[in-house]
């Protein structure tokens, strides 16, 4: 049997009862002169600021680290490059070097993380900074091929957990930026 059955409705009273207790305690504190209205307002404002700061630092990054329950938005492409695999990897790595130390060359591939889900959540799609933080993860795998290298690119969104899939506007932007990243690698490798 569900635990809810044994509460007999007390769970529905907890919110209003708790609020009533808080109001009564605050009224008594004010009436007895323990604090002034200005001190109470200042304390409430400080509490709100602390809650906002803690929310930005603790609550927002938590769902950003969790994997989504939906399929990722992914763009893939493959091409042939006339260069040997080592040189192809180096060119791809160099092409994305402006994105900072997060570009990771590994054996046979280069991973290029772009943006930050935590910053994207904080700033949102309504600001330029929010759009710049749209998180993507590009992976370029290079294998030896006939007369050079075979390059396989996969760019996917790097959004964490959200209660709903991203809006069509966000999906379109992910597709557009994915194509730009892939074209940048193609130009760098002469493919």
CSV table of C-alpha atoms in Angstrom, one decimal, residues 8-183:
chain,number,residue,atom,x,y,z
A,8,UNK,CA,-4.9,10.9,6.6
A,9,UNK,CA,-4.5,14.3,5.0
A,10,UNK,CA,-1.9,15.7,7.3
A,11,UNK,CA,0.4,16.2,4.4
A,12,UNK,CA,-2.0,18.7,2.9
A,13,UNK,CA,-2.0,20.7,6.0
A,14,UNK,CA,1.8,20.9,6.5
A,15,UNK,CA,2.3,23.8,4.0
A,16,UNK,CA,-0.5,26.1,5.4
A,17,UNK,CA,0.3,25.1,9.0
A,18,UNK,CA,4.0,25.8,8.5
A,19,UNK,CA,3.2,29.2,6.9
A,20,UNK,CA,0.9,30.1,9.8
A,21,UNK,CA,3.5,29.2,12.4
A,22,UNK,CA,6.1,31.4,10.6
A,23,UNK,CA,3.7,34.3,10.4
A,24,UNK,CA,2.8,34.0,14.1
A,25,UNK,CA,6.4,33.8,15.2
A,26,UNK,CA,7.3,36.8,13.1
A,27,UNK,CA,4.3,38.8,14.4
A,28,UNK,CA,5.3,38.0,18.0
A,29,UNK,CA,8.9,39.0,17.3
A,30,UNK,CA,7.8,42.3,15.9
A,31,UNK,CA,5.2,43.0,18.6
A,32,UNK,CA,7.6,42.3,21.5
A,33,UNK,CA,10.2,44.6,19.9
A,34,UNK,CA,12.9,42.0,19.5
A,35,UNK,CA,13.6,43.4,16.0
A,36,UNK,CA,12.3,46.3,14.0
A,37,UNK,CA,10.5,46.1,10.7
A,38,UNK,CA,13.6,47.5,9.0
A,39,UNK,CA,15.8,44.8,10.6
A,40,UNK,CA,13.3,42.1,9.6
A,41,UNK,CA,13.2,43.4,6.0
A,42,UNK,CA,17.0,43.5,5.8
A,43,UNK,CA,17.2,40.0,7.1
A,44,UNK,CA,14.7,38.8,4.6
A,45,UNK,CA,16.6,40.5,1.8
A,46,UNK,CA,19.9,38.9,2.9
A,47,UNK,CA,18.1,35.5,3.0
A,48,UNK,CA,16.9,36.0,-0.6
A,49,UNK,CA,20.4,37.0,-1.8
A,50,UNK,CA,22.0,34.0,0.0
A,51,UNK,CA,19.3,31.7,-1.5
A,52,UNK,CA,20.0,33.1,-5.0
A,53,UNK,CA,23.7,32.7,-4.7
A,54,UNK,CA,23.5,29.2,-3.4
A,55,UNK,CA,21.0,28.4,-6.1
A,56,UNK,CA,23.4,29.6,-8.8
A,57,UNK,CA,26.4,27.7,-7.3
A,58,UNK,CA,24.8,24.5,-6.1
A,59,UNK,CA,21.4,23.9,-7.6
A,60,UNK,CA,21.9,25.0,-11.3
A,61,UNK,CA,25.0,22.9,-11.9
A,62,UNK,CA,23.4,19.7,-10.5
A,63,UNK,CA,21.0,19.0,-13.4
A,64,UNK,CA,23.7,20.2,-15.9
A,65,UNK,CA,25.8,17.3,-14.8
A,66,UNK,CA,23.1,14.7,-15.1
A,67,UNK,CA,22.6,12.9,-18.5
A,68,UNK,CA,19.3,13.7,-20.3
A,69,UNK,CA,16.5,11.2,-20.6
A,70,UNK,CA,16.0,12.0,-24.3
A,71,UNK,CA,18.1,11.2,-27.3
A,72,UNK,CA,20.9,13.6,-28.1
A,73,UNK,CA,20.6,16.0,-31.1
A,74,UNK,CA,23.4,14.7,-33.3
A,75,UNK,CA,24.9,15.6,-36.6
A,76,UNK,CA,27.4,13.2,-38.3
A,77,UNK,CA,29.5,13.4,-41.4
A,78,UNK,CA,32.4,11.5,-42.9
A,79,UNK,CA,35.0,12.5,-45.5
A,80,UNK,CA,38.4,11.5,-46.9
A,81,UNK,CA,41.5,13.6,-46.3
A,82,UNK,CA,44.7,13.2,-48.4
A,83,UNK,CA,46.9,13.7,-45.4
A,84,UNK,CA,48.2,10.9,-43.1
A,85,UNK,CA,46.2,10.4,-39.9
A,86,UNK,CA,48.7,12.0,-37.5
A,87,UNK,CA,48.8,15.2,-39.6
A,88,UNK,CA,45.0,15.2,-40.0
A,89,UNK,CA,44.6,15.0,-36.2
A,90,UNK,CA,47.1,17.8,-35.7
A,91,UNK,CA,45.3,20.1,-38.2
A,92,UNK,CA,41.9,19.5,-36.6
A,93,UNK,CA,43.4,20.2,-33.2
A,94,UNK,CA,45.0,23.4,-34.5
A,95,UNK,CA,41.8,24.5,-36.2
A,96,UNK,CA,40.0,24.5,-32.8
A,97,UNK,CA,42.9,25.7,-30.7
A,98,UNK,CA,41.2,29.1,-30.2
A,99,UNK,CA,38.6,27.3,-28.1
A,100,UNK,CA,41.1,26.9,-25.3
A,101,UNK,CA,42.7,24.0,-23.4
A,102,UNK,CA,39.4,22.0,-23.4
A,103,UNK,CA,40.2,20.7,-26.9
A,104,UNK,CA,41.5,17.3,-26.2
A,105,UNK,CA,43.5,15.3,-28.7
A,106,UNK,CA,43.4,11.6,-27.9
A,107,UNK,CA,44.6,8.5,-29.7
A,108,UNK,CA,42.8,8.5,-33.1
A,109,UNK,CA,40.4,11.4,-32.3
A,110,UNK,CA,40.0,15.0,-31.2
A,111,UNK,CA,37.2,16.1,-28.8
A,112,UNK,CA,36.1,19.6,-29.0
A,113,UNK,CA,33.7,20.7,-26.1
A,114,UNK,CA,32.0,24.1,-26.8
A,115,UNK,CA,30.0,26.1,-24.4
A,116,UNK,CA,28.7,25.3,-20.9
A,117,UNK,CA,25.4,23.9,-19.8
A,118,UNK,CA,25.6,25.6,-16.4
A,119,UNK,CA,26.1,29.0,-18.1
A,120,UNK,CA,23.4,28.3,-20.7
A,121,UNK,CA,21.0,27.5,-17.8
A,122,UNK,CA,21.9,30.7,-15.9
A,123,UNK,CA,21.8,33.1,-18.8
A,124,UNK,CA,19.1,31.5,-21.0
A,125,UNK,CA,18.4,31.9,-24.7
A,126,UNK,CA,17.2,35.5,-24.3
A,127,UNK,CA,20.7,36.8,-24.0
A,128,UNK,CA,23.7,36.8,-26.3
A,129,UNK,CA,25.8,35.3,-23.5
A,130,UNK,CA,23.3,32.5,-23.1
A,131,UNK,CA,23.4,31.7,-26.8
A,132,UNK,CA,27.2,31.7,-26.8
A,133,UNK,CA,27.2,29.2,-23.9
A,134,UNK,CA,25.0,26.6,-25.8
A,135,UNK,CA,26.9,23.4,-25.1
A,136,UNK,CA,28.1,21.0,-27.9
A,137,UNK,CA,30.6,18.2,-28.0
A,138,UNK,CA,32.3,17.5,-31.3
A,139,UNK,CA,34.3,14.3,-31.8
A,140,UNK,CA,36.5,13.8,-34.9
A,141,UNK,CA,37.8,10.3,-35.3
A,142,UNK,CA,40.6,9.7,-37.8
A,143,UNK,CA,41.6,6.3,-39.3
A,144,UNK,CA,44.0,5.4,-42.0
A,145,UNK,CA,42.4,5.2,-45.4
A,146,UNK,CA,43.2,4.6,-49.0
A,147,UNK,CA,45.6,7.5,-50.0
A,148,UNK,CA,45.3,9.3,-46.7
A,149,UNK,CA,42.8,9.4,-43.8
A,150,UNK,CA,39.1,8.7,-43.2
A,151,UNK,CA,37.6,11.3,-40.9
A,152,UNK,CA,34.2,10.7,-39.1
A,153,UNK,CA,32.7,13.7,-37.3
A,154,UNK,CA,30.0,13.6,-34.7
A,155,UNK,CA,28.7,16.7,-33.1
A,156,UNK,CA,26.0,16.4,-30.4
A,157,UNK,CA,24.3,18.7,-27.9
A,158,UNK,CA,25.9,18.5,-24.5
A,159,UNK,CA,22.9,19.6,-22.6
A,160,UNK,CA,22.3,18.0,-19.2
A,161,UNK,CA,19.0,16.9,-17.7
A,162,UNK,CA,15.9,19.1,-18.5
A,163,UNK,CA,12.3,18.1,-17.7
A,164,UNK,CA,11.4,18.6,-21.4
A,165,UNK,CA,13.3,18.3,-24.7
A,166,UNK,CA,14.8,21.5,-26.0
A,167,UNK,CA,12.6,23.8,-28.1
A,168,UNK,CA,12.7,23.8,-31.9
A,169,UNK,CA,14.6,27.1,-31.8
A,170,UNK,CA,17.4,25.4,-29.7
A,171,UNK,CA,17.4,22.3,-31.9
A,172,UNK,CA,17.8,24.5,-35.0
A,173,UNK,CA,20.7,26.4,-33.4
A,174,UNK,CA,22.4,23.1,-32.4
A,175,UNK,CA,22.1,21.8,-36.0
A,176,UNK,CA,23.5,25.1,-37.4
A,177,UNK,CA,26.5,25.2,-35.1
A,178,UNK,CA,27.2,21.5,-35.6
A,179,UNK,CA,27.4,22.1,-39.4
A,180,UNK,CA,29.8,25.1,-38.8
A,181,UNK,CA,32.1,23.0,-36.6
A,182,UNK,CA,32.2,20.2,-39.2
A,183,UNK,CA,32.9,22.6,-42.0
